[in-house]
Amino acid sequence: MTYFSELPKTKFLNQTIVNLAVGVKLHKLIQNDAFALLNYAVKDGESPDTVAFNYYDDPSYAWLVLLSNNIIDPYFEWPLSQRNFESFLRQKYGSISVAQSTVERYERRLYEESQHNDGLGNIITVPARFVTVDKSTFDSLLPAERRIIYKYDHEENKNEAKRKIKILDEDFVPELVSQYNNYFQD
């Protein structure tokens, strides 16, 4: 299945390509009605067409799942399965253990005495490539004040953030498809 097969085509440099600008217009239509979007957590191994099948009973609405989240490239903007995530880490860092032991950044929580202080303080983030940390000094901070973020955790957090998507409420699909047909079909 081609994810954007539903979108109209246009000519560019003597080639027929998908008109992604139409996707932007459709995305704005969807975003204008915040009540039409529902929160959805992508499960491990789910693809856009699987989500479309599970929610809309039609895998051909994968384009709608992607469009609702302004995803143009499902290969890089969709969450990786655990297996693909581990493969990605091996390719990028050489091994999972290297990713787990290589520091991405250091974080330190600052506490301020203020009537507006929420008790959580501010977090200072310092990328590992910009600082050499004296381990004894870092270890002397209270555990609540310091945190090391490793490459593995950094990549995992980015991947997990991609799991939180929005899907168009199924009650709005006929209206959107109708608008699509009225505005964007040749």
Short mmCIF file of C-alpha atoms in Angstrom, two decimals:
data_model
loop_
_atom_site.label_atom_id
_atom_site.label_comp_id
_atom_site.label_asym_id
_atom_site.label_seq_id
_atom_site.Cartn_x
_atom_site.Cartn_y
_atom_site.Cartn_z
CA MET A 1 0.00 0.00 0.00
CA THR A 2 1.24 3.46 -0.86
CA TYR A 3 0.61 5.81 2.05
CA PHE A 4 -0.20 8.87 -0.03
CA SER A 5 -1.93 7.20 -2.95
CA GLU A 6 -5.12 9.07 -2.03
CA LEU A 7 -3.50 12.46 -2.57
CA PRO A 8 -3.58 14.06 -6.02
CA LYS A 9 -0.56 14.04 -8.31
CA THR A 10 1.21 16.97 -9.90
CA LYS A 11 3.98 17.46 -12.46
CA PHE A 12 7.44 18.49 -11.28
CA LEU A 13 10.54 18.43 -13.51
CA ASN A 14 8.66 16.31 -16.06
CA GLN A 15 7.78 13.71 -13.43
CA THR A 16 4.46 12.91 -11.82
CA ILE A 17 4.72 13.20 -8.05
CA VAL A 18 2.33 13.28 -5.09
CA ASN A 19 1.19 16.80 -4.30
CA LEU A 20 2.20 17.02 -0.62
CA ALA A 21 0.95 20.61 -0.42
CA VAL A 22 -2.56 19.18 -0.50
CA GLY A 23 -1.66 17.14 2.56
CA VAL A 24 -0.74 20.35 4.37
CA LYS A 25 -4.13 21.84 3.46
CA LEU A 26 -5.92 18.71 4.69
CA HIS A 27 -3.85 18.72 7.87
CA LYS A 28 -5.04 22.29 8.55
CA LEU A 29 -8.65 21.20 8.04
CA ILE A 30 -8.18 18.44 10.60
CA GLN A 31 -6.30 20.63 13.09
CA ASN A 32 -8.99 23.33 12.97
CA ASP A 33 -11.40 20.98 14.75
CA ALA A 34 -9.54 19.88 17.88
CA PHE A 35 -12.53 17.84 19.09
CA ALA A 36 -12.24 15.65 16.02
CA LEU A 37 -8.83 14.35 17.11
CA LEU A 38 -8.42 11.58 19.63
CA ASN A 39 -5.30 10.53 21.50
CA TYR A 40 -3.82 7.20 20.47
CA ALA A 41 -0.74 5.31 21.64
CA VAL A 42 0.94 3.30 18.88
CA LYS A 43 1.67 -0.22 20.09
CA ASP A 44 4.92 -2.02 19.36
CA GLY A 45 5.00 -3.11 15.73
CA GLU A 46 1.89 -1.19 14.63
CA SER A 47 2.10 0.54 11.28
CA PRO A 48 -0.13 3.34 9.98
CA ASP A 49 -2.22 0.85 8.00
CA THR A 50 -2.61 -1.37 11.09
CA VAL A 51 -3.83 1.61 13.12
CA ALA A 52 -6.22 2.52 10.30
CA PHE A 53 -7.53 -1.04 10.14
CA ASN A 54 -7.93 -1.31 13.92
CA TYR A 55 -9.71 2.01 14.26
CA TYR A 56 -11.46 2.64 10.94
CA ASP A 57 -11.79 -1.02 9.81
CA ASP A 58 -10.01 0.06 6.63
CA PRO A 59 -6.24 -0.03 6.13
CA SER A 60 -6.53 2.31 3.16
CA TYR A 61 -7.08 5.15 5.65
CA ALA A 62 -3.41 4.96 6.65
CA TRP A 63 -2.95 8.26 4.80
CA LEU A 64 -5.45 9.79 7.23
CA VAL A 65 -3.52 8.51 10.26
CA LEU A 66 -0.33 10.04 8.89
CA LEU A 67 -2.02 13.25 7.83
CA SER A 68 -3.61 13.75 11.25
CA ASN A 69 -0.09 13.83 12.69
CA ASN A 70 1.55 15.81 9.91
CA ILE A 71 3.78 12.83 9.11
CA ILE A 72 5.30 13.03 5.66
CA ASP A 73 7.94 10.32 5.98
CA PRO A 74 6.60 7.25 7.82
CA TYR A 75 10.02 5.59 7.75
CA PHE A 76 11.63 8.25 9.95
CA GLU A 77 8.67 9.89 11.69
CA TRP A 78 6.80 6.74 12.80
CA PRO A 79 7.87 4.87 15.96
CA LEU A 80 10.18 1.91 15.45
CA SER A 81 9.25 -1.53 16.73
CA GLN A 82 11.51 -2.83 19.51
CA ARG A 83 13.30 -5.10 17.04
CA ASN A 84 13.87 -2.26 14.53
CA PHE A 85 14.85 0.09 17.36
CA GLU A 86 17.58 -2.30 18.51
CA SER A 87 18.75 -2.72 14.92
CA PHE A 88 18.87 1.08 14.55
CA LEU A 89 20.96 1.37 17.73
CA ARG A 90 23.41 -1.29 16.54
CA GLN A 91 23.79 0.47 13.21
CA LYS A 92 24.20 3.94 14.74
CA TYR A 93 26.34 3.12 17.79
CA GLY A 94 27.90 -0.24 16.97
CA SER A 95 26.11 -2.11 19.75
CA ILE A 96 23.34 -1.69 22.27
CA SER A 97 25.83 -1.80 25.15
CA VAL A 98 27.75 1.14 23.64
CA ALA A 99 24.50 3.13 23.39
CA GLN A 100 23.71 2.24 27.01
CA SER A 101 27.10 3.36 28.28
CA THR A 102 27.73 6.48 26.15
CA VAL A 103 26.63 9.73 27.78
CA GLU A 104 24.33 11.92 25.71
CA ARG A 105 24.00 14.73 28.26
CA TYR A 106 24.04 15.66 31.92
CA GLU A 107 21.11 17.26 33.69
CA ARG A 108 21.13 19.13 36.96
CA ARG A 109 18.09 20.44 38.75
CA LEU A 110 18.39 23.95 40.22
CA TYR A 111 16.22 24.92 43.12
CA GLU A 112 15.24 28.54 43.64
CA GLU A 113 13.80 30.09 46.74
CA SER A 114 10.75 31.89 45.45
CA GLN A 115 7.06 32.20 46.13
CA HIS A 116 6.49 31.04 42.53
CA ASN A 117 8.63 27.92 42.90
CA ASP A 118 6.63 24.80 42.11
CA GLY A 119 9.08 22.68 44.11
CA LEU A 120 10.45 21.04 41.00
CA GLY A 121 13.08 23.63 40.13
CA ASN A 122 14.61 24.31 36.74
CA ILE A 123 16.68 21.79 34.83
CA ILE A 124 19.99 22.69 33.25
CA THR A 125 20.96 20.39 30.41
CA VAL A 126 24.56 20.17 29.20
CA PRO A 127 25.39 18.00 26.17
CA ALA A 128 28.21 15.57 26.97
CA ARG A 129 30.30 16.78 24.03
CA PHE A 130 30.63 20.25 25.62
CA VAL A 131 31.85 19.32 29.06
CA THR A 132 34.24 17.09 30.87
CA VAL A 133 32.55 16.17 34.11
CA ASP A 134 34.57 15.51 37.21
CA LYS A 135 32.87 12.31 38.32
CA SER A 136 33.54 12.92 42.02
CA THR A 137 31.94 16.38 41.82
CA PHE A 138 28.96 15.04 39.88
CA ASP A 139 28.55 12.13 42.28
CA SER A 140 28.64 14.51 45.26
CA LEU A 141 25.35 16.08 44.16
CA LEU A 142 22.22 14.62 45.64
CA PRO A 143 20.64 11.98 43.38
CA ALA A 144 17.53 14.17 43.07
CA GLU A 145 19.71 17.01 41.72
CA ARG A 146 21.60 15.11 39.02
CA ARG A 147 20.90 12.80 36.17
CA ILE A 148 22.94 11.26 33.36
CA ILE A 149 21.10 10.66 30.10
CA TYR A 150 22.71 7.93 28.01
CA LYS A 151 22.43 7.61 24.20
CA TYR A 152 20.13 4.60 24.59
CA ASP A 153 17.72 6.53 26.84
CA HIS A 154 17.85 9.57 24.57
CA GLU A 155 16.98 7.51 21.47
CA GLU A 156 14.34 5.54 23.36
CA ASN A 157 12.67 8.75 24.60
CA LYS A 158 12.57 10.12 21.05
CA ASN A 159 11.07 6.87 19.75
CA GLU A 160 8.53 6.66 22.56
CA ALA A 161 7.43 10.27 21.96
CA LYS A 162 6.48 9.24 18.42
CA ARG A 163 4.01 6.71 19.87
CA LYS A 164 1.71 9.50 21.06
CA ILE A 165 -0.35 10.34 18.01
CA LYS A 166 -3.74 11.77 17.19
CA ILE A 167 -6.32 10.02 15.07
CA LEU A 168 -9.34 11.56 13.46
CA ASP A 169 -12.57 10.55 15.15
CA GLU A 170 -14.30 8.08 12.84
CA ASP A 171 -17.46 10.23 12.87
CA PHE A 172 -15.54 12.98 11.03
CA VAL A 173 -14.03 10.74 8.33
CA PRO A 174 -16.96 10.95 5.85
CA GLU A 175 -16.97 14.75 6.15
CA LEU A 176 -13.21 14.99 5.59
CA VAL A 177 -13.28 12.59 2.64
CA SER A 178 -16.14 14.61 1.17
CA GLN A 179 -14.17 17.85 1.57
CA TYR A 180 -11.16 16.13 0.06
CA ASN A 181 -13.21 15.05 -2.96
CA ASN A 182 -14.71 18.53 -3.36
CA TYR A 183 -11.48 20.51 -3.03
CA PHE A 184 -8.64 18.37 -4.18
CA GLN A 185 -9.71 15.93 -6.88
CA ASP A 186 -8.77 16.76 -10.45
#
